[in-house]
Each structure stands twice: as structure tokens, then as C-alpha cells.
Coordinates of C-alpha atoms and ligand atoms in Angstrom, one line a residue:
M1 CA 0.0 0.0 0.0
S2 CA 1.5 3.3 -1.0
L3 CA 1.6 6.4 1.3
P4 CA -1.2 9.0 1.3
S5 CA 0.1 11.9 -0.7
N6 CA 0.2 14.3 2.3
E7 CA 2.6 12.1 4.3
S8 CA 6.3 12.4 4.1
S9 CA 8.3 9.4 3.0
T10 CA 10.2 9.3 6.3
D11 CA 6.8 8.7 8.0
V12 CA 6.2 5.2 6.9
I13 CA 2.8 3.9 7.9
S14 CA 0.9 0.8 6.8
R15 CA -2.8 0.1 6.9
Q16 CA -3.8 -2.2 9.7
S17 CA -7.3 -3.0 8.5
P18 CA -7.5 -4.2 4.9
A19 CA -11.2 -5.0 5.6
H20 CA -12.0 -1.4 4.6
E21 CA -11.8 -0.4 1.0
Y22 CA -9.4 2.3 0.2
R23 CA -11.3 5.5 0.6
L24 CA -9.7 8.4 -1.3
R25 CA -11.2 11.5 0.5
L26 CA -8.5 14.0 -0.3
P27 CA -9.2 17.5 -1.8
G28 CA -7.8 15.9 -5.0
P29 CA -7.0 13.6 -6.5
T30 CA -10.5 12.3 -5.8
A31 CA -12.2 9.0 -6.1
V32 CA -12.8 7.9 -9.7
P33 CA -16.2 6.3 -10.3
Q34 CA -16.5 2.8 -11.9
R35 CA -18.1 4.2 -15.0
V36 CA -15.1 6.5 -15.6
Q37 CA -12.6 3.7 -14.9
S38 CA -14.3 1.5 -17.4
A39 CA -14.3 4.2 -20.0
I40 CA -10.6 4.7 -19.5
A41 CA -10.0 1.0 -20.1
K42 CA -11.5 1.2 -23.6
T43 CA -9.4 0.3 -26.7
L44 CA -6.8 3.0 -27.4
V45 CA -7.6 4.8 -30.7
N46 CA -5.5 6.9 -33.1
H47 CA -5.4 10.4 -31.9
R48 CA -5.5 11.6 -35.5
G49 CA -8.5 9.4 -36.4
P50 CA -12.2 9.9 -36.6
E51 CA -13.0 8.3 -33.2
F52 CA -10.7 10.7 -31.4
R53 CA -12.1 13.8 -33.2
A54 CA -15.6 12.7 -32.3
L55 CA -14.5 12.2 -28.7
L56 CA -13.0 15.7 -28.4
R57 CA -16.0 17.3 -30.1
E58 CA -18.3 15.8 -27.5
I59 CA -16.0 16.7 -24.7
E60 CA -15.9 20.3 -25.9
Q61 CA -19.7 20.5 -26.0
L62 CA -20.1 19.2 -22.5
T63 CA -17.2 21.2 -20.9
K64 CA -18.3 24.7 -22.0
P65 CA -21.4 24.9 -19.8
L66 CA -19.3 23.9 -16.8
F67 CA -16.9 26.8 -17.4
G68 CA -19.9 29.0 -18.2
T69 CA -18.3 30.1 -21.4
E70 CA -18.6 30.1 -25.2
N71 CA -14.8 30.1 -25.5
Q72 CA -13.0 27.3 -27.1
I73 CA -11.5 25.1 -24.4
L74 CA -8.0 23.8 -24.8
Y75 CA -6.8 20.4 -23.5
F76 CA -3.3 19.4 -22.5
A77 CA -1.6 16.4 -20.9
S78 CA -0.8 18.2 -17.7
S79 CA -1.4 18.7 -14.0
G80 CA -3.1 21.8 -12.7
T81 CA 0.2 23.6 -12.0
G82 CA 1.1 23.0 -15.7
M83 CA -2.0 24.9 -16.7
M84 CA -1.2 27.8 -14.3
E85 CA 2.2 28.0 -15.9
A86 CA 0.8 27.7 -19.4
S87 CA -1.4 30.7 -18.8
L88 CA 1.5 32.9 -17.8
A89 CA 3.8 31.6 -20.5
N90 CA 1.2 32.8 -23.0
I91 CA 0.6 36.3 -21.7
L92 CA 3.6 37.6 -19.8
R93 CA 6.7 39.4 -20.9
P94 CA 9.7 39.7 -18.6
G95 CA 9.2 42.9 -16.4
D96 CA 5.4 42.8 -16.7
R97 CA 3.6 43.7 -13.5
V98 CA 1.2 41.1 -12.1
L99 CA -1.0 41.3 -9.0
V100 CA -1.4 38.1 -7.1
M101 CA -4.0 37.4 -4.4
K102 CA -2.4 35.5 -1.6
N103 CA -4.7 34.0 1.0
G104 CA -3.3 30.5 1.0
Q105 CA -0.8 28.1 -0.6
W106 CA -2.1 28.2 -4.1
G107 CA -1.8 32.0 -4.4
E108 CA 1.8 31.6 -3.3
R109 CA 2.4 29.1 -6.1
F110 CA 0.9 31.5 -8.7
A111 CA 3.3 34.2 -7.5
A112 CA 6.2 31.7 -7.7
I113 CA 5.4 30.8 -11.3
A114 CA 5.0 34.5 -12.3
N115 CA 8.4 35.1 -10.7
A116 CA 10.0 32.3 -12.7
Y117 CA 8.7 34.0 -15.8
G118 CA 10.5 37.3 -14.9
A119 CA 7.3 39.2 -14.0
K120 CA 7.4 42.0 -11.3
V121 CA 5.1 40.4 -8.8
D122 CA 3.0 42.5 -6.4
S123 CA 0.9 40.6 -3.8
L124 CA -2.1 41.4 -1.9
E125 CA -2.1 39.3 1.2
F126 CA -5.2 38.3 3.1
P127 CA -5.4 36.2 6.3
W128 CA -5.5 32.5 5.6
G129 CA -9.1 31.5 6.0
E130 CA -10.4 34.8 4.6
P131 CA -11.3 35.5 1.0
P132 CA -9.5 38.1 -1.1
E133 CA -11.2 41.5 -0.9
A134 CA -12.4 42.8 -4.3
E135 CA -12.3 46.4 -3.1
A136 CA -8.6 46.1 -2.2
I137 CA -7.9 44.7 -5.6
G138 CA -9.8 47.6 -7.2
R139 CA -7.6 50.1 -5.3
K140 CA -4.4 48.4 -6.4
L141 CA -5.5 48.4 -10.1
A142 CA -6.4 52.1 -9.8
Q143 CA -2.8 52.9 -8.7
D144 CA -0.7 50.8 -11.1
D145 CA -0.9 49.2 -14.5
Y146 CA -0.9 45.4 -14.3
A147 CA -0.7 42.9 -17.1
A148 CA -2.7 40.4 -15.1
V149 CA -4.4 39.7 -11.8
L150 CA -3.8 36.1 -10.7
I151 CA -6.3 34.5 -8.4
T152 CA -7.2 31.1 -6.9
H153 CA -11.0 30.6 -7.2
N154 CA -11.1 28.0 -4.4
E155 CA -8.1 28.0 -2.0
S156 CA -7.8 24.3 -1.3
S157 CA -5.4 24.9 1.5
T158 CA -7.9 26.8 3.6
G159 CA -11.4 25.9 2.1
V160 CA -12.2 29.5 1.0
V161 CA -13.9 30.7 -2.1
A162 CA -13.0 34.0 -3.8
D163 CA -15.8 36.2 -5.3
I164 CA -14.5 36.2 -8.9
A165 CA -17.6 38.1 -10.1
A166 CA -16.8 41.1 -7.9
I167 CA -13.1 41.0 -8.8
G168 CA -13.9 40.7 -12.5
E169 CA -15.8 44.1 -12.3
H170 CA -12.4 45.7 -11.7
T171 CA -10.6 44.1 -14.7
R172 CA -13.5 43.9 -17.1
D173 CA -13.0 47.3 -18.8
S174 CA -9.3 47.5 -18.4
P175 CA -6.4 46.0 -20.3
T176 CA -5.5 43.9 -17.2
L177 CA -6.2 40.1 -17.7
L178 CA -8.0 38.1 -15.0
V179 CA -6.4 34.7 -14.7
V180 CA -8.3 32.2 -12.5
D181 CA -7.1 28.9 -11.1
A182 CA -10.3 26.9 -11.0
V183 CA -8.7 23.6 -10.4
S184 CA -10.5 22.8 -7.2
S185 CA -13.8 24.5 -8.1
L186 CA -14.8 23.4 -11.6
G187 CA -17.6 21.0 -11.3
C188 CA -18.1 21.7 -7.6
I189 CA -18.7 25.4 -7.3
P190 CA -20.3 27.6 -9.9
V191 CA -17.9 28.9 -12.5
E192 CA -19.3 31.6 -14.9
Q193 CA -16.3 32.7 -16.9
D194 CA -18.2 34.8 -19.5
A195 CA -20.5 36.5 -17.0
W196 CA -17.6 37.2 -14.6
A197 CA -15.3 38.5 -17.5
A198 CA -12.6 36.1 -16.4
D199 CA -9.9 35.9 -19.2
I200 CA -8.1 32.7 -18.6
V201 CA -9.6 30.0 -16.5
V202 CA -7.6 26.8 -15.9
S203 CA -8.5 23.5 -14.4
A204 CA -7.5 19.8 -14.2
S205 CA -9.1 16.4 -14.3
Q206 CA -8.4 15.0 -10.8
K207 CA -10.8 17.0 -8.7
G208 CA -14.5 17.9 -9.5
L209 CA -14.1 16.2 -12.9
M210 CA -13.8 12.7 -11.2
C211 CA -10.9 11.6 -13.4
P212 CA -7.4 10.5 -12.6
P213 CA -4.8 13.2 -12.8
G214 CA -3.4 14.0 -16.3
I215 CA -5.7 16.3 -18.2
G216 CA -5.3 20.1 -18.0
L217 CA -7.9 22.5 -19.3
A218 CA -7.7 26.1 -20.2
S219 CA -10.5 28.5 -21.4
V220 CA -9.2 31.7 -23.0
S221 CA -11.3 34.9 -23.6
E222 CA -11.2 37.1 -26.8
K223 CA -9.5 39.7 -24.7
A224 CA -6.8 37.3 -23.6
W225 CA -6.3 35.9 -27.2
E226 CA -5.2 39.4 -28.3
I227 CA -2.4 39.2 -25.8
V228 CA -1.6 35.5 -26.5
D229 CA -1.4 36.3 -30.2
E230 CA 1.3 38.9 -29.7
E231 CA 4.9 37.9 -30.3
R232 CA 7.0 38.1 -27.1
P233 CA 10.5 37.1 -26.0
T234 CA 9.2 34.6 -23.4
P235 CA 9.8 31.1 -24.8
R236 CA 6.7 28.9 -25.3
F237 CA 6.4 25.7 -27.3
Y238 CA 4.4 22.8 -25.7
W239 CA 2.3 25.3 -23.8
D240 CA 1.7 27.6 -26.8
F241 CA -2.1 28.3 -26.8
R242 CA -1.9 29.3 -30.5
K243 CA -0.8 25.8 -31.5
A244 CA -3.6 24.3 -29.3
R245 CA -6.2 26.6 -30.9
A246 CA -5.0 25.7 -34.4
S247 CA -5.6 22.1 -33.6
I248 CA -8.8 22.2 -31.6
V249 CA -10.7 23.7 -34.5
K250 CA -10.0 20.3 -36.2
N251 CA -10.9 18.5 -32.9
E252 CA -7.3 17.6 -32.4
T253 CA -4.5 18.5 -30.1
P254 CA -1.0 19.6 -31.4
F255 CA 0.8 16.8 -29.5
T256 CA -0.2 13.3 -28.4
P257 CA -3.1 13.8 -25.9
P258 CA -3.9 11.5 -23.0
V259 CA -6.4 9.6 -25.1
S260 CA -7.5 7.1 -22.5
L261 CA -8.0 9.7 -19.9
L262 CA -10.1 11.7 -22.3
W263 CA -12.5 8.8 -22.7
G264 CA -12.8 8.9 -18.9
L265 CA -13.4 12.7 -19.0
L266 CA -16.2 12.2 -21.6
E267 CA -17.9 9.6 -19.3
A268 CA -17.5 11.9 -16.3
L269 CA -19.0 14.8 -18.2
E270 CA -21.9 12.7 -19.2
M271 CA -22.5 11.7 -15.6
I272 CA -22.5 15.4 -14.6
H273 CA -25.0 16.3 -17.3
E274 CA -27.2 13.3 -16.5
E275 CA -27.4 14.6 -12.9
S276 CA -27.5 18.2 -14.3
I277 CA -24.9 20.8 -13.5
A278 CA -27.3 22.6 -11.2
E279 CA -27.9 19.4 -9.2
V280 CA -24.2 18.6 -9.1
L281 CA -23.4 22.0 -7.6
A282 CA -26.3 21.8 -5.2
R283 CA -25.1 18.4 -4.0
H284 CA -21.6 19.7 -3.3
G285 CA -23.1 22.5 -1.2
R286 CA -25.4 20.1 0.7
L287 CA -22.6 17.6 1.4
A288 CA -20.0 20.2 2.5
Q289 CA -22.5 21.6 4.9
A290 CA -23.4 18.2 6.4
L291 CA -19.7 17.4 6.7
R292 CA -19.0 20.6 8.6
A293 CA -22.1 20.1 10.8
G294 CA -21.0 16.6 11.7
C295 CA -17.4 17.7 12.4
D296 CA -18.4 20.8 14.4
A297 CA -20.6 18.7 16.7
M298 CA -17.5 16.5 17.4
G299 CA -15.3 19.4 18.3
L300 CA -13.7 19.9 14.9
P301 CA -14.9 23.4 13.9
S302 CA -14.5 24.8 10.4
F303 CA -11.2 26.7 9.9
P304 CA -12.2 29.4 7.3
S305 CA -14.4 32.4 7.9
D306 CA -18.1 31.8 7.5
S307 CA -18.5 34.3 4.7
A308 CA -16.7 32.3 2.1
L309 CA -16.9 28.6 2.8
S310 CA -15.9 26.2 0.1
N311 CA -18.3 23.5 -1.2
S312 CA -15.4 21.4 -2.4
V313 CA -12.9 21.5 0.5
T314 CA -13.7 21.2 4.2
A315 CA -10.8 22.6 6.3
L316 CA -11.1 21.8 10.0
Q317 CA -9.4 23.2 13.1
V318 CA -7.6 20.5 15.0
P319 CA -8.0 20.7 18.9
E320 CA -4.9 22.2 20.6
D321 CA -3.8 19.0 22.2
L322 CA -3.8 17.0 19.0
D323 CA -1.7 17.1 15.9
G324 CA -3.5 16.9 12.5
S325 CA -1.1 14.3 11.2
T326 CA -2.1 12.0 14.0
I327 CA -5.7 12.1 12.9
V328 CA -4.7 11.6 9.3
K329 CA -2.6 8.6 10.1
H330 CA -5.2 7.0 12.4
L331 CA -8.0 7.4 9.8
Y332 CA -5.8 5.7 7.2
N333 CA -4.4 2.9 9.4
N334 CA -7.7 1.9 10.9
Y335 CA -10.3 2.9 8.3
G336 CA -8.5 3.0 5.0
T337 CA -9.7 6.6 4.7
V338 CA -7.3 9.1 3.2
I339 CA -7.7 12.7 4.1
A340 CA -5.2 15.6 4.0
G341 CA -3.3 17.4 6.6
S342 CA -1.5 20.7 5.8
R343 CA 2.0 21.0 4.4
N344 CA 2.3 24.8 5.0
R345 CA 2.0 27.2 7.8
L346 CA -1.1 25.4 9.0
K347 CA 0.8 22.1 9.4
G348 CA -0.6 20.1 12.3
R349 CA -3.4 22.7 12.9
V350 CA -5.7 22.0 10.0
I351 CA -7.0 18.8 8.4
R352 CA -8.8 18.8 5.1
I353 CA -11.4 16.6 3.4
G354 CA -12.6 16.8 -0.2
T355 CA -16.2 17.0 -1.1
M356 CA -15.3 17.0 -4.8
G357 CA -16.8 15.0 -7.6
H358 CA -18.2 11.5 -6.9
V359 CA -19.3 12.0 -3.3
S360 CA -22.6 10.9 -1.8
D361 CA -24.6 11.3 1.5
G362 CA -23.3 7.9 2.5
D363 CA -19.6 9.0 2.0
I364 CA -20.1 11.9 4.3
L365 CA -21.8 9.9 7.0
T366 CA -19.0 7.3 6.7
D367 CA -16.3 10.1 7.0
V368 CA -18.0 11.5 10.1
H369 CA -18.4 8.1 11.7
F370 CA -14.7 7.2 11.1
L371 CA -13.6 10.6 12.3
E372 CA -15.6 10.1 15.5
A373 CA -14.0 6.7 16.0
T374 CA -10.6 8.2 15.4
L375 CA -11.1 11.0 17.9
N376 CA -12.1 8.5 20.5
G377 CA -9.2 6.3 19.5
L378 CA -6.9 9.2 20.2
G379 CA -8.3 9.8 23.6
R380 CA -11.1 12.4 23.0
Q381 CA -14.4 11.6 24.5
V382 CA -17.0 12.0 21.8
A383 CA -20.4 10.5 22.7
S384 CA -21.3 7.8 20.2
G385 CA -23.2 9.1 17.2
T386 CA -22.6 12.8 17.9
G387 CA -21.2 13.6 14.5
V388 CA -23.3 11.3 12.4
S389 CA -26.5 12.6 14.1
A390 CA -25.6 16.2 13.3
A391 CA -24.5 15.4 9.7
S392 CA -27.6 13.3 9.2
A393 CA -29.8 16.1 10.5
S394 CA -28.1 18.5 8.1
L395 CA -28.6 16.1 5.2
S396 CA -32.3 15.8 5.8
S397 CA -33.0 19.5 6.5
Ligands
PLP1 C1 -5.0 20.8 -6.8 C2 -4.9 22.2 -7.1 C3 -4.0 22.6 -8.2 C4 -3.3 21.7 -9.1 O1 -2.2 21.0 -8.6 P1 -1.4 19.9 -9.4 O2 -0.9 19.1 -8.4 O3 -0.4 20.6 -10.2 O4 -2.5 19.2 -10.3 C5 -4.0 23.9 -8.5 N1 -4.7 24.8 -7.8 C6 -5.5 24.5 -6.8 C7 -6.3 25.5 -6.1 C8 -5.6 23.2 -6.4 O5 -6.5 22.8 -5.4

């Protein structure tokens, strides 16, 4: 059994109870439904043949409504970080000023990538657990010229959602591009790229899209294409959006795509549309709320501010006398349940559970039940059924 991704390799642990199935409850990668797994196992086809072109055409139709856009979506073999980098490789010149919202780990990564591309990076810092303030961004943009504002839609490190609509009001009528990391929000939390005037929105397959890691997606506005189309000294080749656009109009990709994963993505998108996007988003809200209610009742209150709670990541405060990694290990060892700790300044203090993608009422009740057993196993005294009863009441309200 391999290690949960949030554990260090020096911290070797093994599952003691193989009776439990492996429950992947991270804020990504997330559990892959059987239908998607079966689709991925289909016969591999020629990526320049008619079957593949039909596949990409269908994916395109089903993806646009999730992004809330009429833009052409581009597909890459990539993780989410690759797509963040691709966005910047296509719009920045060395010395360009960018404004990065930092209220968690992913904002810091966006700043690090912009730095690597030679941009002059200004940051607006907000407390971890709070959303970025649109007014503060407006004031910065009034003072200085920025090539781009970089923002994380859903800060997976803290479980906080940014109000992209409000931020978009400040960039909409200016030359500044709004670049949005929607990796942990797409398919879980409403994304309305066109209505919000977001210029580049990127995501990846392993979160709300219920697929294994490996597909990166980018949606590029008309305003952003004008910048992408300019010649610039920054090197770009694999990530060149212009090449991707030239291919996608033929329902192809410039380089060999992750064909098998794309079969899986089509199946996942069909599942989302069968349930309906509105229902999928509502389910994420309902489940996140129930999970928080159950955890709160057991003495694990929500970490982020109430004003901007995520429907895809539940971040919980760990009691003073416990370390988050102990809870993570106990859940894995005893219940085969893989949740995340924190690998940043919240290390030990915050644990995180995904409500992303293929998650049901039963999953939430099971999470809460195992968490309760874990807390008791670690010496807390939680009365039997406390968490499940609160989560169950929330689910039926
Ligand atoms: C998961 C995640 C990413 C992508 O990370 P990769 O490991 O590169 O796929 C990017 N942004 C956010 C907010 C995420 O939650």
C-alpha cells in the first residue's frame, strides 16, 4: 500500500485493517467512479483518427457549460500547475507587473510561477481562512498598471472561495487580464467565466471532474487571445495556446493527448450532465454543509471564515492537544480513509477533506463516523453518534 500523498516518506505507515476499502477522500485527487474507470479501459484509438475527433468534439460541447463560457476550451496532458504555468507563458513578458492574491498556498504558487517568468510580482495578502477582498484589488488596479491579476478561485489549503464576479468588475473594462485557477472549483462550485469577465480559467481532471490526474484544461477569452497572439520574448512551445487553438478547431491537439483519460473525461461529463450541472453544484453544497455540521458537533470546527466557505474542501481546526497528522494517520491505518493534513504554515493545525466529484450522502456519514472513532481512539471523549447525528440532520434538512 502506498503512502497517502500528504505524508512524508520518512513517516512510513501501513494500513492495519484491509477490511476497509481504500477511501480516497482528499481534496484531490478524488475517487474515480467505476463508469469512468471502465471508459478509461476502452481500446486505445488513433489520436488523428475519426474516433478521437468525435470524442474531443463531444467533450468540448459538455465542458463549455461547466466553465460558463462560449470560449474554445484547450486540452493538455498536464497537472493543474502546468496549466497555471501555461497561462502565464502565453501572456507575460519579462518585467510585466502582475498582481497576485495570496490567501493560501495556491496563491503563493501562482506568485512563484510569475516570478519564474520574470514578472514583477505584487501581492495582496489576506489572512489565511479569509477570501481576497475585491475592493482592495480595485484600489491596487487604480494605482498601477498590471498585465494580469492572478487568483485562486477555491483556496484548497484553507477551504475558502473567492468572489471572482466582484473581482472581474475591476478588470472587465481595463487591459488587465484576470487569470483564474479553478482547479478545485470546476464541477463543484459555480464557474461563470463569461459573466464574470474572467480571461483565462484553468482546471485539471483530478478534482471535480472525477478523473485520474493528467488532463489540464484552459479556457481563453477574446481579450486574452489578443495578448496571447502577440509575439513576445518569453519562450513557449508545448504550452503555446496558439498551437492548441489551431488544432482544436479540427478537434485535435497539437501533440499526443492523454487519449484514454479523455475517454474517462467524456464519461465523467456525461455523468455530470445526467445529474444536471445545477444538481451537481447543489449536491456539493449540501454535502459540504453536512460534513461541517458533523465535524463541528464532534469538536472539529470549520477553519475558514463563514463568509466564504468552500463547497469542495472542508478545512477543520484541530484541537490544541492533538496534531492533525495523528488524525490523518489514524484514519488511514484503521479505516482506509485518506484525508489531507496541511503542508504549509497550517501544518498540524488543519486537516482537510474533499467534497469533490463523486461523493454521496453515505460517503459523508462514513467520513464522520470514522472521524468520531478516530477522535475517540486518540483519547477524546465524543459521545457515540454525535457527529453522524448532526451530519444526518443537516442532510435531511
Ligand atoms: C489541486 C490544485 C491545483 C493543481 O495542482 P497539481 O498538483 O499541479 O495538479 C492547483 N490549484 C488548486 C487551487 C488546487 O487545489
